[in-house]
Amino acid sequence: MASTTIDITINGNRRSVSVERSPSQPGRFLVSWDDSIRVVDAQKLDQDVWSLLMPETGFVSHRVRCVDVDSDNVRLHINDIVLDASVDNNRQKFLSRAGASSVTDDSAQIVAPMPGKVVRILVKPNEEIKAHQPVIVVEAMKMENELSSGRDGRVSKIIVEEGDSVEAGKILVVIE
């Protein structure tokens, strides 16, 4: 399977990153840079938003949004971290595959980190919440996982109901 290589610079550090799609598992990629190789499960959540899960890190979900800033730069929103980056080659391929948009958005989403069942919803629509406040409980592999907000905000939408089965990367709650 052919890989795509991009040269990306973040905070002055330049890396050549190779991305190869798994031929046998849809949504799975091998990503390598320097001497590191990572398996990444990617699910597109919205036009320019992805949920990235890395099995070797315990299936922690990373919400990644790619915004086209100008002809030379992109802005990556990774959970609550914002990084400015430049992509030196294969830029258009990178942007189109990442679904980059030029629209900014102040909403945050809580996504299911793995397949499971919604056990409890701890907030109500329009409720003001604080960073790190528990929002929803999802049971996966016979363990309850309490998912918290990454920032202060207001619950704008609760997409699921208690008892719903959810897949990894499913948006559960939207916070503005």
Tab-separated table of C-alpha atoms in Angstrom:
chain	number	residue	atom	x	y	z
A	1	MET	CA	0.000	0.000	0.000
A	2	ALA	CA	1.446	3.404	-0.991
A	3	SER	CA	2.070	6.014	1.660
A	4	THR	CA	1.848	9.788	1.545
A	5	THR	CA	4.744	11.776	2.962
A	6	ILE	CA	4.340	15.350	4.126
A	7	ASP	CA	6.862	17.745	5.609
A	8	ILE	CA	5.240	19.572	8.498
A	9	THR	CA	6.685	22.272	10.755
A	10	ILE	CA	5.184	22.865	14.204
A	11	ASN	CA	6.752	25.335	16.655
A	12	GLY	CA	9.898	25.456	14.507
A	13	ASN	CA	10.361	21.674	14.515
A	14	ARG	CA	10.256	20.160	11.038
A	15	ARG	CA	9.318	16.518	10.547
A	16	SER	CA	8.752	14.298	7.554
A	17	VAL	CA	5.631	12.316	8.365
A	18	SER	CA	4.580	9.251	6.404
A	19	VAL	CA	0.941	8.132	6.475
A	20	GLU	CA	-0.102	4.723	5.154
A	21	ARG	CA	-3.696	3.456	5.070
A	22	SER	CA	-4.265	-0.093	6.340
A	23	PRO	CA	-5.482	-2.276	3.461
A	24	SER	CA	-7.371	-4.626	5.795
A	25	GLN	CA	-8.876	-2.293	8.419
A	26	PRO	CA	-10.904	0.733	7.277
A	27	GLY	CA	-10.037	3.881	9.213
A	28	ARG	CA	-6.706	2.506	10.451
A	29	PHE	CA	-3.417	4.162	9.489
A	30	LEU	CA	0.280	3.660	10.169
A	31	VAL	CA	1.869	7.037	10.878
A	32	SER	CA	5.649	7.289	11.103
A	33	TRP	CA	8.160	10.048	11.771
A	34	ASP	CA	11.776	9.940	12.949
A	35	ASP	CA	12.059	6.513	14.604
A	36	SER	CA	8.417	6.394	15.752
A	37	ILE	CA	5.595	4.380	14.222
A	38	ARG	CA	2.042	4.717	15.545
A	39	VAL	CA	-1.168	2.906	14.700
A	40	VAL	CA	-3.987	5.456	14.466
A	41	ASP	CA	-7.700	4.725	14.138
A	42	ALA	CA	-9.338	7.751	12.513
A	43	GLN	CA	-13.025	8.534	12.215
A	44	LYS	CA	-14.340	11.650	10.500
A	45	LEU	CA	-16.825	13.412	12.783
A	46	ASP	CA	-17.554	16.495	10.702
A	47	GLN	CA	-16.275	18.269	7.582
A	48	ASP	CA	-12.975	19.221	9.223
A	49	VAL	CA	-13.059	17.292	12.518
A	50	TRP	CA	-11.596	13.864	13.211
A	51	SER	CA	-11.516	11.565	16.205
A	52	LEU	CA	-8.115	9.884	16.481
A	53	LEU	CA	-7.610	6.837	18.697
A	54	MET	CA	-4.220	5.277	19.334
A	55	PRO	CA	-4.548	1.702	20.630
A	56	GLU	CA	-1.116	1.711	22.287
A	57	THR	CA	-2.092	4.719	24.433
A	58	GLY	CA	-5.145	3.003	25.882
A	59	PHE	CA	-7.644	4.189	23.273
A	60	VAL	CA	-7.548	7.819	24.398
A	61	SER	CA	-9.633	9.868	21.953
A	62	HIS	CA	-8.091	12.983	20.431
A	63	ARG	CA	-10.449	15.413	18.703
A	64	VAL	CA	-8.510	17.029	15.854
A	65	ARG	CA	-9.688	19.919	13.717
A	66	CYS	CA	-7.671	21.276	10.793
A	67	VAL	CA	-8.319	24.882	9.700
A	68	ASP	CA	-6.726	26.434	6.599
A	69	VAL	CA	-5.260	29.752	7.859
A	70	ASP	CA	-3.608	31.032	4.682
A	71	SER	CA	-1.700	29.727	1.670
A	72	ASP	CA	1.224	28.577	3.830
A	73	ASN	CA	-0.248	27.624	7.195
A	74	VAL	CA	-2.857	25.494	8.917
A	75	ARG	CA	-4.123	25.584	12.482
A	76	LEU	CA	-4.538	22.260	14.261
A	77	HIS	CA	-6.941	22.098	17.199
A	78	ILE	CA	-6.070	18.953	19.153
A	79	ASN	CA	-8.513	18.567	22.038
A	80	ASP	CA	-8.025	21.965	23.750
A	81	ILE	CA	-4.532	22.631	22.343
A	82	VAL	CA	-4.068	24.872	19.308
A	83	LEU	CA	-0.957	24.474	17.139
A	84	ASP	CA	0.026	26.509	14.110
A	85	ALA	CA	1.726	24.442	11.445
A	86	SER	CA	3.035	24.728	7.932
A	87	VAL	CA	2.838	21.873	5.472
A	88	ASP	CA	5.663	22.061	2.942
A	89	ASN	CA	4.802	19.397	0.358
A	90	ASN	CA	1.619	17.605	-0.645
A	91	ARG	CA	-0.179	20.483	1.113
A	92	GLN	CA	-3.351	20.333	-0.959
A	93	LYS	CA	-3.550	16.554	-0.548
A	94	PHE	CA	-3.078	16.956	3.208
A	95	LEU	CA	-5.739	19.669	3.484
A	96	SER	CA	-8.288	17.870	1.361
A	97	ARG	CA	-7.817	14.596	3.256
A	98	ALA	CA	-8.016	16.406	6.593
A	99	GLY	CA	-11.161	18.198	5.454
A	100	ALA	CA	-9.706	21.599	6.337
A	101	SER	CA	-12.105	24.498	6.449
A	102	SER	CA	-11.668	28.216	6.777
A	103	VAL	CA	-14.488	28.528	9.308
A	104	THR	CA	-13.736	28.909	12.997
A	105	ASP	CA	-15.913	27.387	15.667
A	106	ASP	CA	-15.912	27.765	19.439
A	107	SER	CA	-17.779	24.543	20.166
A	108	ALA	CA	-16.249	21.471	21.763
A	109	GLN	CA	-17.508	17.931	21.495
A	110	ILE	CA	-17.347	15.055	23.902
A	111	VAL	CA	-16.958	11.840	21.935
A	112	ALA	CA	-17.116	8.187	22.915
A	113	PRO	CA	-13.533	6.956	23.360
A	114	MET	CA	-14.567	3.391	22.478
A	115	PRO	CA	-17.737	1.420	21.742
A	116	GLY	CA	-20.063	1.224	24.722
A	117	LYS	CA	-23.396	2.114	26.290
A	118	VAL	CA	-24.488	5.476	27.739
A	119	VAL	CA	-25.180	4.826	31.432
A	120	ARG	CA	-25.818	8.334	32.815
A	121	ILE	CA	-26.054	11.865	31.468
A	122	LEU	CA	-24.881	14.232	34.198
A	123	VAL	CA	-25.823	17.579	32.592
A	124	LYS	CA	-28.850	19.222	30.980
A	125	PRO	CA	-29.138	21.314	27.793
A	126	ASN	CA	-28.150	24.984	28.337
A	127	GLU	CA	-26.422	24.129	31.635
A	128	GLU	CA	-23.257	26.138	32.347
A	129	ILE	CA	-20.341	23.819	33.089
A	130	LYS	CA	-16.720	24.134	34.178
A	131	ALA	CA	-13.577	22.558	32.759
A	132	HIS	CA	-13.038	19.002	34.042
A	133	GLN	CA	-16.686	18.710	35.152
A	134	PRO	CA	-18.097	15.203	34.550
A	135	VAL	CA	-20.670	15.303	31.740
A	136	ILE	CA	-21.592	11.741	30.784
A	137	VAL	CA	-20.849	8.157	31.838
A	138	VAL	CA	-20.257	5.475	29.193
A	139	GLU	CA	-19.870	1.799	30.063
A	140	ALA	CA	-17.309	-0.057	27.970
A	141	MET	CA	-15.854	-3.496	28.615
A	142	LYS	CA	-17.805	-3.712	31.927
A	143	MET	CA	-16.164	-0.519	33.230
A	144	GLU	CA	-17.819	2.869	33.655
A	145	ASN	CA	-15.925	5.740	32.042
A	146	GLU	CA	-16.803	9.227	33.266
A	147	LEU	CA	-16.194	11.716	30.440
A	148	SER	CA	-15.517	15.321	31.428
A	149	SER	CA	-15.562	18.672	29.690
A	150	GLY	CA	-12.213	19.951	28.479
A	151	ARG	CA	-13.215	23.576	29.120
A	152	ASP	CA	-15.759	25.947	30.623
A	153	GLY	CA	-18.883	26.424	28.544
A	154	ARG	CA	-22.584	25.772	28.075
A	155	VAL	CA	-24.138	22.465	27.040
A	156	SER	CA	-25.652	23.270	23.642
A	157	LYS	CA	-26.745	19.784	22.616
A	158	ILE	CA	-27.013	16.301	24.079
A	159	ILE	CA	-27.055	13.918	21.138
A	160	VAL	CA	-27.570	10.615	22.939
A	161	GLU	CA	-29.929	9.251	25.582
A	162	GLU	CA	-29.278	6.981	28.530
A	163	GLY	CA	-29.231	3.378	27.334
A	164	ASP	CA	-28.001	4.215	23.814
A	165	SER	CA	-25.241	2.061	22.329
A	166	VAL	CA	-22.439	4.172	20.851
A	167	GLU	CA	-19.471	3.537	18.584
A	168	ALA	CA	-15.967	4.927	19.139
A	169	GLY	CA	-15.789	8.529	17.981
A	170	LYS	CA	-19.558	9.124	18.230
A	171	ILE	CA	-20.346	12.674	19.322
A	172	LEU	CA	-22.222	12.516	22.636
A	173	VAL	CA	-22.452	16.114	23.867
A	174	VAL	CA	-21.685	19.491	22.263
A	175	ILE	CA	-20.418	22.348	24.449
A	176	GLU	CA	-20.257	26.005	23.377
